[in-house]
Amino acid sequence: MRKNHAAIIEWWPVLPAVAIYLYFAHSIDFIQDDAYISYRYVANLLNGHGLVFNIGERVEGITNFGWVIYMALWGFLHEGYILASRLTGLLFGAGIIGLTFAITRRVVDEDNNWYAALATLLVGANMSLAYWSPAGLETAAFAFMAMLSLYFYLTRNWLLIWTLTLAVWLRPEGALVTGLLILVEVIGTRRLPRFTGLCALVALVLSLPFVGFKLAYYGSILPNPFYAKTGFRIENFVSGFEYVWEFLKHYGFFGLTLLAPLLLYKRLSASARVVWLFAVLYTLYIALVGGDVLKVHRFFLPLFGVYALLTVLIIAEFTVDLARNTRLLVVFVMTVVLIGLTVYMPRATVHQFAYYEKKFTRKMNFMADNMAAADSTNFSVALPTIGIFGYKLLGHDIIDMVGLTDSTIARHAEEPIPGMTTTWKERNHNSKYILERAPDYILFSTGIKPSAPAERALCLYPQFLDSYRSVGWFYRASDEDRLGSLSAVFKKVRPIEGELRPTYPVEYVQHYKKGLDYYVAGQDSKAIEEYDRAIEISPPPPYIYLLYQRAFSLIRTNQTEQAVAALNGIIARDSLVYEAHRDMYLITYVQGDTARAAIHDRWLNKLVPWLVPKVHEDARVMRQRFLERIGGY
């Protein structure tokens, strides 16, 4: 009993590390938009529609099959599966901290808890762990199984069979963990991997029902995102090494953690060599697959504890010959310094991405609610960011424009368009297929601005340019956002007809997008220049929103007369451009031309009735300011 009590006391470093971790998790506190893709699968299963994203479409658009089944079990028990996913992730994050302590004690110095304490506190202070663990995804659960597999490998425990099996169920990278451990054993022992080979074989047998179900239900072993995301383009390798370097700057002390053990390799114990090899091989894999679309080091979660251990290993090797008290002093100082760096280095990045993710999910939630309120039909929507938007619109067909949940786009993507530049990692698109499906709405990731390759490619098709017109809702990001903004979606207003082929040059959409960038930055004169370049190279007729954005920039540069002429021309060509009616209503109302204002007001009530009160309010404020300026009030 006394021995067990002493063993528990030895684990004291885990408590402060977990406390720090919980503090950071509480301060960040968000649900990742991609988690709602899994939630939609769970909701459809619970509602009797099967394990699908769209009802009737058997596509495995998830990479966390076991996690979805786990959440569904909570749903069958009539418990909140979203809350369960977050709390479970939080617990697995804490488990990663505990595993770090256990593995470090075994590898470095089982009789000196200070080394293990340092590694444990480094992981507890890792804000990326706190960012991802309660975000609703399987990330922490998979990372825990990967680390536990490494621990069972080091201890030669046959429970490795089960952790490898669970890892595969949670993510396809579970097979990678299996392969890496086999490779590590081959390199370390220089003979056939008897232990890991047998564990892998039994884990494979245990996974056969899982594989069989996927083949029977989805017709494929690999999930659909594998086809949507993978590719052997040079851009992938570049982004992969950038992704790795960002991690090494934040948590690998600019690569020192990974390189220093190589210099000390002959002095390392067998278990330390295993850990280092595992880290090197896993890091190389992350680089080769191009990193992750989702930032904040999500793919590195299985290595957070490993990198912390390697950091401690370096300190232990360089302090091994010091007197005990001196060594403890050095370890204490290094603990303070390294924890400070671990918190400080990635802090701005973590908070920035958390802020924008919360902002994005609020906006997409707003759009889904308002579209459903404005349109009572069972409408369909195509968009490149399908998370919370798709979850809020259960029962509606949601077309993922980048192919994560759509097998046609994932497996039969159009060739990359020469000359199209983009910062998006998701480059797959199939505009012809989307237009053939003729969704009722198409939602771009940044309003009317085409950013993703899938969005820009659509703008090359005359059918999209002719058949879709925008509608919008006034949106305030927070209570402090007094000005607010319009959130737009393209609505199909005309049938899609004719041969589907891109007839507009890619240079036109590049100039159009650049003009919108200048407009957002408040540089309207430069925006007009880019719009003019787009008009010059565009076949007739120029895209009507290109003409409208030019007219709006004319208004913002006080060229009202030219703007009015342009707006009237837009309305004469197509009366469904509500933005032109709104601007003309504001201009004519301010000028006191109530008859013309009434005409545009009727169009606004027809096209976007929910916006009319806001437009009226803006008109009254602008009219009052106009009268004050000319001395007529």
XYZ file of C-alpha atoms in Angstrom:
633
model
C 0.000 0.000 0.000
C 2.797 2.371 0.966
C 4.634 1.457 -2.244
C 1.544 2.288 -4.355
C 1.163 5.584 -2.507
C 4.797 6.464 -3.259
C 4.299 5.560 -6.922
C 1.334 7.943 -7.133
C 3.367 10.743 -5.541
C 6.074 10.230 -8.153
C 3.538 11.272 -10.794
C 3.180 14.752 -9.315
C 4.453 16.583 -12.458
C 1.364 15.479 -14.369
C -0.956 17.557 -12.168
C 0.477 21.029 -12.833
C 0.964 20.144 -16.509
C -2.700 19.134 -16.829
C -3.752 22.281 -14.938
C -1.856 24.481 -17.422
C -3.345 22.511 -20.314
C -6.903 22.921 -19.001
C -6.373 26.658 -18.546
C -5.275 27.079 -22.157
C -8.092 24.842 -23.421
C -10.649 26.956 -21.543
C -9.174 30.211 -22.848
C -9.251 29.008 -26.492
C -12.546 27.050 -26.369
C -13.892 26.533 -29.890
C -15.220 23.813 -32.203
C -13.344 23.342 -35.462
C -15.571 23.789 -38.510
C -14.467 20.426 -39.952
C -15.830 18.654 -36.868
C -19.334 19.459 -38.072
C -18.773 17.242 -41.117
C -18.510 14.292 -38.734
C -21.480 15.589 -36.743
C -23.583 15.615 -39.930
C -22.669 11.958 -40.572
C -23.697 11.134 -37.006
C -26.970 13.065 -37.309
C -27.885 11.340 -40.583
C -27.140 7.936 -39.052
C -29.261 8.684 -35.982
C -32.082 9.944 -38.228
C -32.146 6.662 -40.136
C -30.492 7.855 -43.335
C -27.284 5.858 -42.978
C -23.672 6.834 -42.517
C -23.737 9.496 -45.245
C -23.185 13.218 -45.736
C -25.959 13.695 -48.293
C -28.978 11.425 -48.080
C -28.707 8.727 -50.746
C -24.996 9.368 -51.506
C -22.695 6.725 -50.030
C -19.430 8.631 -49.881
C -16.983 8.283 -46.984
C -16.190 11.972 -46.650
C -14.642 11.477 -43.216
C -11.215 10.256 -42.121
C -12.297 9.354 -38.581
C -14.687 6.421 -38.972
C -14.216 5.082 -35.446
C -14.685 8.529 -33.937
C -17.990 8.954 -35.792
C -19.201 5.559 -34.551
C -18.162 6.518 -31.017
C -20.188 9.748 -31.208
C -23.147 7.859 -32.689
C -23.156 5.565 -29.644
C -23.635 8.619 -27.439
C -26.431 9.705 -29.764
C -28.159 6.311 -29.522
C -28.045 6.750 -25.747
C -29.826 10.105 -26.228
C -26.821 12.014 -24.931
C -25.176 15.029 -26.541
C -22.602 13.642 -28.946
C -21.085 17.059 -29.630
C -20.388 17.626 -25.942
C -19.150 14.038 -25.651
C -16.692 14.557 -28.505
C -15.277 17.664 -26.853
C -14.976 16.190 -23.358
C -13.474 12.967 -24.707
C -10.930 14.919 -26.712
C -10.087 16.940 -23.623
C -9.488 13.738 -21.637
C -7.294 12.235 -24.342
C -5.280 15.466 -24.397
C -4.672 15.032 -20.682
C -3.780 11.410 -21.400
C -1.074 12.556 -23.832
C 0.473 14.548 -20.992
C 0.462 11.471 -18.753
C 1.965 9.317 -21.497
C 4.731 11.855 -21.991
C 5.667 11.460 -18.343
C 5.602 7.650 -18.522
C 7.660 7.389 -21.721
C 10.207 9.991 -20.608
C 10.803 8.202 -17.303
C 11.441 4.997 -19.168
C 13.742 6.494 -21.815
C 15.739 9.123 -19.907
C 16.103 8.451 -16.199
C 13.526 6.524 -14.233
C 15.110 7.543 -10.922
C 15.107 11.294 -11.670
C 11.646 12.779 -11.994
C 12.962 16.226 -12.895
C 13.703 15.233 -16.477
C 10.264 13.658 -16.827
C 8.731 16.714 -15.164
C 10.298 19.021 -17.739
C 8.993 16.995 -20.697
C 5.554 16.734 -19.106
C 5.330 20.470 -18.415
C 6.452 21.239 -21.983
C 3.487 19.267 -23.316
C 1.122 20.789 -20.748
C 2.221 24.249 -21.885
C 1.745 23.314 -25.543
C -1.097 25.587 -26.638
C -1.633 23.607 -29.832
C -2.563 20.557 -27.737
C -5.084 22.722 -25.871
C -6.286 24.105 -29.212
C -7.052 20.771 -30.863
C -8.020 18.389 -28.062
C -11.493 19.793 -27.248
C -12.190 21.060 -30.803
C -14.535 18.160 -31.598
C -12.244 16.169 -33.889
C -10.562 12.805 -33.285
C -7.134 14.460 -33.221
C -6.278 13.947 -29.542
C -7.737 10.426 -29.438
C -5.625 9.338 -32.407
C -2.519 11.055 -31.035
C -3.029 9.255 -27.717
C -3.286 5.867 -29.458
C -0.180 6.614 -31.519
C 1.794 7.541 -28.393
C 0.432 4.569 -26.450
C 1.511 2.325 -29.331
C 5.019 3.750 -29.042
C 4.964 3.092 -25.276
C 3.787 -0.502 -25.739
C 6.495 -0.995 -28.362
C 9.155 0.220 -25.923
C 7.795 -2.057 -23.167
C 7.219 -4.994 -25.546
C 3.583 -5.158 -24.426
C 1.183 -7.206 -26.566
C -1.510 -4.598 -25.935
C 0.153 -2.912 -28.897
C -2.205 -5.030 -31.021
C -5.241 -3.176 -29.687
C -3.784 0.318 -29.835
C -2.750 -0.206 -33.453
C -6.251 -1.467 -34.256
C -7.917 1.497 -32.547
C -5.533 3.928 -34.225
C -6.549 2.627 -37.662
C -10.216 2.926 -36.741
C -9.664 6.522 -35.678
C -7.604 7.654 -38.676
C -6.000 6.020 -41.733
C -2.634 7.194 -40.367
C -2.979 4.367 -37.864
C -1.527 2.198 -40.623
C 1.354 4.672 -40.832
C 2.071 4.245 -37.106
C 2.137 0.481 -37.642
C 4.504 0.806 -40.579
C 6.819 3.192 -38.752
C 7.133 0.900 -35.732
C 7.917 -2.029 -38.020
C 10.571 0.059 -39.772
C 11.992 1.228 -36.451
C 12.337 -2.389 -35.285
C 14.003 -3.400 -38.553
C 16.522 -0.542 -38.277
C 17.126 -1.099 -34.568
C 17.499 -4.876 -34.584
C 18.697 -5.373 -38.172
C 16.486 -8.399 -38.561
C 12.898 -9.238 -39.397
C 10.424 -7.416 -37.099
C 9.067 -10.348 -35.137
C 7.253 -8.399 -32.379
C 5.762 -5.556 -34.429
C 5.201 -7.837 -37.406
C 3.077 -10.224 -35.342
C 1.221 -7.334 -33.678
C 0.517 -5.788 -37.064
C -0.725 -9.105 -38.451
C -3.172 -9.654 -35.588
C -4.291 -6.000 -35.775
C -4.934 -6.492 -39.497
C -7.104 -9.555 -38.792
C -9.043 -7.584 -36.175
C -9.535 -4.778 -38.706
C -10.946 -7.017 -41.447
C -14.601 -6.462 -40.426
C -13.947 -2.720 -40.525
C -12.349 -2.978 -43.967
C -15.116 -5.271 -45.193
C -17.820 -2.843 -44.118
C -16.125 0.053 -45.900
C -15.802 -1.976 -49.102
C -19.417 -3.129 -48.970
C -20.919 0.203 -47.942
C -18.694 2.774 -49.652
C -17.003 0.656 -52.335
C -13.528 1.737 -51.216
C -11.032 1.105 -48.445
C -9.527 4.594 -48.515
C -11.768 7.506 -47.486
C -12.797 10.026 -50.126
C -10.653 12.896 -48.687
C -7.584 10.806 -49.570
C -8.393 11.295 -53.255
C -9.380 14.937 -52.735
C -6.261 15.968 -50.822
C -3.372 13.864 -52.023
C -1.276 14.665 -55.050
C 2.341 14.575 -56.116
C 2.697 18.212 -57.082
C 5.750 20.281 -56.251
C 3.477 22.712 -54.409
C 2.556 19.918 -51.973
C 6.167 19.254 -51.056
C 6.896 22.956 -50.637
C 3.885 23.472 -48.377
C 4.786 20.297 -46.472
C 8.268 21.491 -45.612
C 6.882 24.932 -44.722
C 4.410 23.207 -42.404
C 7.218 21.235 -40.743
C 9.426 24.317 -40.400
C 6.616 26.233 -38.712
C 6.329 23.443 -36.157
C 10.086 23.283 -35.611
C 10.156 27.038 -34.977
C 7.399 26.808 -32.392
C 8.116 23.529 -30.609
C 11.309 22.059 -32.028
C 13.538 25.018 -31.116
C 14.378 25.651 -34.781
C 15.214 22.016 -35.483
C 17.684 21.580 -32.630
C 15.418 18.996 -30.982
C 15.544 16.821 -34.073
C 19.186 17.332 -35.117
C 21.037 17.256 -31.784
C 20.221 13.574 -31.025
C 21.826 12.671 -34.344
C 25.120 14.111 -33.083
C 24.690 12.133 -29.859
C 23.409 8.995 -31.577
C 26.138 6.647 -30.386
C 25.601 7.745 -26.784
C 21.847 7.195 -26.901
C 20.196 4.172 -25.365
C 18.282 1.744 -27.575
C 14.929 3.153 -26.457
C 16.107 6.735 -27.058
C 17.121 5.776 -30.594
C 13.654 4.297 -31.141
C 11.995 7.551 -30.085
C 14.284 9.655 -32.280
C 13.767 7.422 -35.334
C 10.001 7.498 -34.820
C 10.078 11.306 -34.681
C 12.258 11.630 -37.782
C 10.210 9.221 -39.896
C 6.853 10.659 -38.825
C 8.069 14.220 -39.474
C 9.311 13.202 -42.915
C 5.892 11.712 -43.690
C 4.160 14.980 -42.720
C 6.464 16.919 -45.016
C 5.966 14.565 -47.957
C 2.148 14.639 -47.776
C 2.181 18.435 -47.856
C 1.327 19.132 -44.245
C -2.233 19.893 -43.271
C -4.886 22.283 -44.547
C -5.780 22.975 -40.926
C -2.973 24.868 -39.235
C -1.771 25.048 -35.610
C 0.256 21.821 -35.995
C -2.641 19.330 -36.002
C -0.653 16.586 -37.751
C 2.092 16.856 -35.111
C -0.129 16.036 -32.137
C 1.181 12.431 -31.960
C 4.705 13.903 -31.708
C 4.213 16.639 -29.099
C 5.319 14.337 -26.292
C 8.046 12.785 -28.439
C 9.610 16.158 -29.249
C 9.408 17.193 -25.585
C 11.154 13.935 -24.663
C 13.902 14.557 -27.233
C 14.431 18.050 -25.825
C 14.889 16.598 -22.360
C 17.112 13.859 -23.743
C 19.541 16.474 -25.082
C 19.662 18.246 -21.698
C 20.180 14.927 -19.906
C 23.081 13.959 -22.166
C 24.845 17.297 -21.711
C 24.365 17.381 -17.922
C 25.119 13.744 -17.159
C 28.607 14.501 -15.798
C 27.549 17.413 -13.581
C 27.215 17.138 -9.833
C 23.671 16.315 -8.714
C 22.831 19.756 -7.282
C 24.323 21.527 -10.287
C 22.407 19.254 -12.619
C 19.135 19.973 -10.803
C 19.800 23.707 -11.000
C 20.441 23.471 -14.746
C 17.272 21.430 -15.235
C 15.254 23.965 -13.215
C 16.581 26.924 -15.231
C 16.002 25.111 -18.514
C 12.466 24.257 -17.398
C 11.637 27.915 -16.843
C 13.254 29.036 -20.119
C 11.851 26.268 -22.324
C 8.320 26.509 -20.945
C 8.443 30.250 -21.541
C 9.503 29.711 -25.149
C 6.925 26.953 -25.629
C 4.154 29.341 -24.600
C 5.520 32.489 -26.248
C 6.668 31.252 -29.676
C 3.324 29.931 -31.015
C 1.033 32.142 -28.901
C 0.177 34.718 -31.578
C -0.421 32.021 -34.213
C -2.674 29.922 -31.977
C -4.818 32.862 -30.891
C -5.010 34.233 -34.430
C -6.312 30.978 -35.894
C -8.700 30.450 -32.971
C -10.093 33.966 -33.468
C -10.632 33.529 -37.199
C -12.076 30.031 -36.797
C -14.641 31.281 -34.280
C -15.427 34.219 -36.532
C -15.812 31.958 -39.558
C -18.106 29.422 -37.874
C -20.308 32.233 -36.503
C -20.670 33.660 -39.987
C -21.413 30.302 -41.656
C -23.923 29.500 -38.924
C -25.565 32.877 -39.601
C -25.695 32.219 -43.347
C -27.262 28.773 -42.966
C -29.940 30.070 -40.581
C -30.833 33.035 -42.786
C -30.930 31.046 -46.014
C -33.267 28.524 -44.408
C -35.472 31.360 -43.107
C -35.607 33.044 -46.534
C -36.157 29.871 -48.602
C -38.562 27.189 -47.390
C -37.776 24.808 -50.277
C -35.432 21.836 -50.024
C -32.706 23.825 -51.762
C -29.213 22.588 -52.580
C -25.959 24.471 -52.025
C -22.434 24.145 -53.410
C -19.596 25.593 -51.353
C -15.943 24.861 -50.451
C -16.340 25.045 -46.640
C -19.070 22.605 -45.683
C -18.670 22.132 -41.906
C -21.161 23.929 -39.697
C -23.083 25.135 -42.755
C -23.867 21.550 -43.771
C -24.679 20.519 -40.217
C -27.201 23.326 -39.818
C -28.890 22.347 -43.099
C -29.542 18.661 -42.490
C -31.635 17.162 -45.270
C -30.386 19.619 -47.872
C -27.968 18.450 -50.563
C -24.591 20.074 -49.900
C -22.019 19.833 -52.690
C -18.450 20.116 -51.464
C -16.703 22.104 -54.190
C -13.244 20.797 -53.176
C -14.398 17.174 -53.139
C -13.990 16.043 -49.530
C -17.493 14.586 -49.467
C -18.014 14.329 -53.219
C -16.447 11.368 -55.020
C -16.827 12.867 -58.509
C -14.799 15.969 -57.684
C -12.286 13.980 -55.614
C -11.633 11.270 -58.211
C -12.416 13.074 -61.450
C -11.078 16.556 -60.880
C -10.493 18.882 -63.813
C -6.924 19.595 -64.789
C -5.292 22.573 -63.034
C -5.867 25.757 -65.000
C -2.602 27.235 -66.318
C -1.936 30.714 -64.978
C -4.256 30.409 -61.990
C -2.455 31.367 -58.782
C -3.822 30.470 -55.374
C -2.838 30.089 -51.733
C -5.357 27.282 -51.212
C -4.056 23.775 -50.596
C -7.359 22.281 -51.831
C -6.883 22.636 -55.580
C -9.348 19.998 -56.807
C -12.365 21.273 -58.705
C -14.873 20.159 -61.315
C -16.909 23.161 -62.427
C -18.684 21.337 -65.239
C -19.967 18.718 -62.808
C -21.194 21.386 -60.378
C -23.046 23.250 -63.108
C -24.547 19.973 -64.357
C -25.987 19.456 -60.879
C -27.262 23.061 -60.995
C -27.368 23.761 -57.241
C -29.897 26.351 -56.116
C -27.151 28.308 -54.367
C -23.388 28.596 -54.666
C -21.578 30.036 -51.679
C -18.019 31.327 -52.022
C -15.715 31.268 -49.012
C -15.230 35.064 -49.104
C -18.554 36.462 -50.267
C -18.625 37.311 -53.965
C -14.823 37.206 -54.267
C -13.571 34.028 -55.986
C -10.643 32.815 -53.836
C -10.473 29.016 -53.992
C -9.485 27.419 -57.321
C -12.950 25.817 -57.444
C -14.524 29.281 -57.166
C -12.278 30.920 -59.753
C -12.792 28.073 -62.194
C -16.569 28.588 -62.017
C -16.101 32.223 -63.037
C -14.720 31.072 -66.386
C -18.052 29.488 -67.379
C -20.663 31.778 -68.973
C -23.432 29.606 -67.505
C -22.372 30.513 -63.977
C -21.946 34.182 -64.861
C -25.400 34.330 -66.487
C -27.492 32.049 -64.267
C -26.471 33.096 -60.747
C -27.118 36.400 -58.998
C -26.170 37.284 -55.455
C -28.424 37.797 -52.477
C -27.125 38.903 -49.112
C -27.822 39.355 -45.438
C -26.546 42.066 -43.156
C -24.163 40.501 -40.648
C -22.482 41.797 -37.501
C -19.536 39.710 -36.353
C -20.047 40.817 -32.727
C -21.903 43.352 -30.595
C -18.936 45.694 -31.014
C -19.192 45.496 -34.815
C -21.399 48.535 -35.404
C -20.833 48.815 -39.144
C -21.322 45.154 -40.015
C -21.072 43.762 -43.538
C -23.123 42.003 -46.192
C -22.731 38.244 -46.428
C -23.510 37.118 -49.962
C -24.461 33.879 -51.699
C -25.144 33.271 -55.384
C -28.700 32.156 -56.155
C -29.722 30.408 -59.366
C -32.198 32.718 -61.089
C -32.130 31.244 -64.599
C -31.853 27.717 -66.017
C -28.355 26.525 -66.939
C -28.326 26.031 -70.684
C -25.852 25.432 -73.487
C -22.595 23.548 -73.773
C -20.658 23.687 -70.537
C -17.147 24.861 -71.308
C -14.986 27.706 -69.948
C -14.881 30.580 -72.430
C -13.557 33.392 -70.225
C -9.755 33.700 -69.886
C -8.146 32.932 -66.549
C -6.442 36.358 -66.604
C -9.849 38.037 -66.359
C -10.726 36.327 -63.084
C -7.234 36.983 -61.716
C -7.619 40.746 -62.357
C -11.183 40.673 -61.003
C -10.054 38.994 -57.789
C -7.121 41.384 -57.421
C -9.491 44.319 -57.852
C -11.674 42.957 -55.062
C -8.594 42.623 -52.862
C -7.790 46.304 -53.452
C -11.419 47.206 -52.729
C -11.333 45.364 -49.392
C -8.076 47.180 -48.572
C -9.780 50.543 -49.259
C -7.690 51.254 -52.389
C -10.543 51.880 -54.817
C -8.492 53.677 -57.483
C -6.256 50.625 -57.837
C -9.339 48.401 -57.754
C -10.830 50.311 -60.711
C -7.589 49.821 -62.640
C -7.782 46.052 -62.120
C -11.476 45.977 -63.069
C -10.649 47.867 -66.275
C -7.924 45.335 -67.120
C -10.396 42.499 -66.550
C -12.982 44.197 -68.796
C -10.413 44.668 -71.571
C -9.561 40.975 -71.812
C -13.057 39.670 -71.081
C -15.232 38.478 -73.964
C -18.541 40.345 -74.249
C -20.531 40.819 -72.220
C -18.309 41.508 -69.178
C -19.361 39.800 -65.957
C -22.111 41.916 -64.484
C -20.610 41.870 -60.976
C -17.322 43.053 -62.415
C -19.216 46.079 -63.771
C -21.048 46.511 -60.476
C -17.902 46.411 -58.334
C -16.364 49.019 -60.621
C -19.453 51.223 -60.181
C -19.327 50.829 -56.420
C -15.662 51.856 -56.332
C -16.644 54.915 -58.392
C -19.117 55.808 -55.640
C -16.428 55.417 -52.995
C -14.114 57.725 -54.959
C -16.874 60.383 -55.240
C -17.371 59.872 -58.982
C -21.129 59.757 -58.469
C -22.236 60.806 -61.936
C -20.212 58.063 -63.619
C -21.368 55.578 -60.996
C -25.047 56.393 -61.598
C -24.624 55.903 -65.338
C -22.926 52.546 -64.728
C -25.606 51.423 -62.245
C -28.417 52.326 -64.621
C -26.651 50.362 -67.347
C -26.372 47.343 -65.049
C -30.072 47.489 -64.131
C -31.059 47.866 -67.791
C -29.058 44.739 -68.615
C -30.232 42.712 -65.613
C -32.782 43.949 -63.089
C -31.945 41.091 -60.673
C -28.734 42.723 -59.418
C -30.096 43.875 -56.072
C -26.882 45.732 -55.165
C -27.437 48.147 -58.059
C -31.011 48.793 -56.895
C -29.797 49.336 -53.342
C -27.174 51.880 -54.386
C -29.590 53.678 -56.698
C -32.199 53.767 -53.938
C -29.686 55.347 -51.553
C -28.519 57.898 -54.136
C -32.007 58.932 -55.279
C -33.386 59.010 -51.710
C -30.545 61.259 -50.555
C -31.118 63.513 -53.575
C -34.818 63.744 -52.734
C -36.031 61.935 -55.869
C -38.722 59.925 -54.088
C -40.371 58.655 -57.278
C -37.219 56.962 -58.576
C -36.321 55.780 -55.084
C -39.715 54.069 -54.867
C -38.997 52.079 -58.040
C -35.772 50.676 -56.624
C -37.453 50.104 -53.259
C -40.012 47.831 -54.916
C -37.231 45.799 -56.515
C -35.462 45.455 -53.174
C -38.673 44.190 -51.558
C -38.916 41.627 -54.346
C -35.289 40.467 -54.331
C -34.072 40.843 -50.727
C -37.030 41.850 -48.503
C -35.091 41.052 -45.321
C -32.558 43.776 -46.194
C -35.081 46.556 -46.770
C -35.291 47.827 -43.147
C -31.507 48.158 -42.985
C -31.360 49.926 -46.362
C -34.095 52.356 -45.236
C -32.187 53.068 -42.041
C -28.985 53.749 -43.987
C -30.876 56.022 -46.392
C -32.312 58.140 -43.573
C -28.881 58.561 -41.967
C -27.267 59.482 -45.295
C -30.073 61.914 -46.129
C -29.685 63.666 -42.759
C -25.922 63.980 -43.207
C -26.425 65.324 -46.733
C -28.855 67.984 -45.529
C -26.566 68.990 -42.674
C -23.676 69.353 -45.102
C -25.576 71.647 -47.495
C -27.209 73.561 -44.652
C -30.732 72.502 -45.430
C -31.582 70.936 -42.077
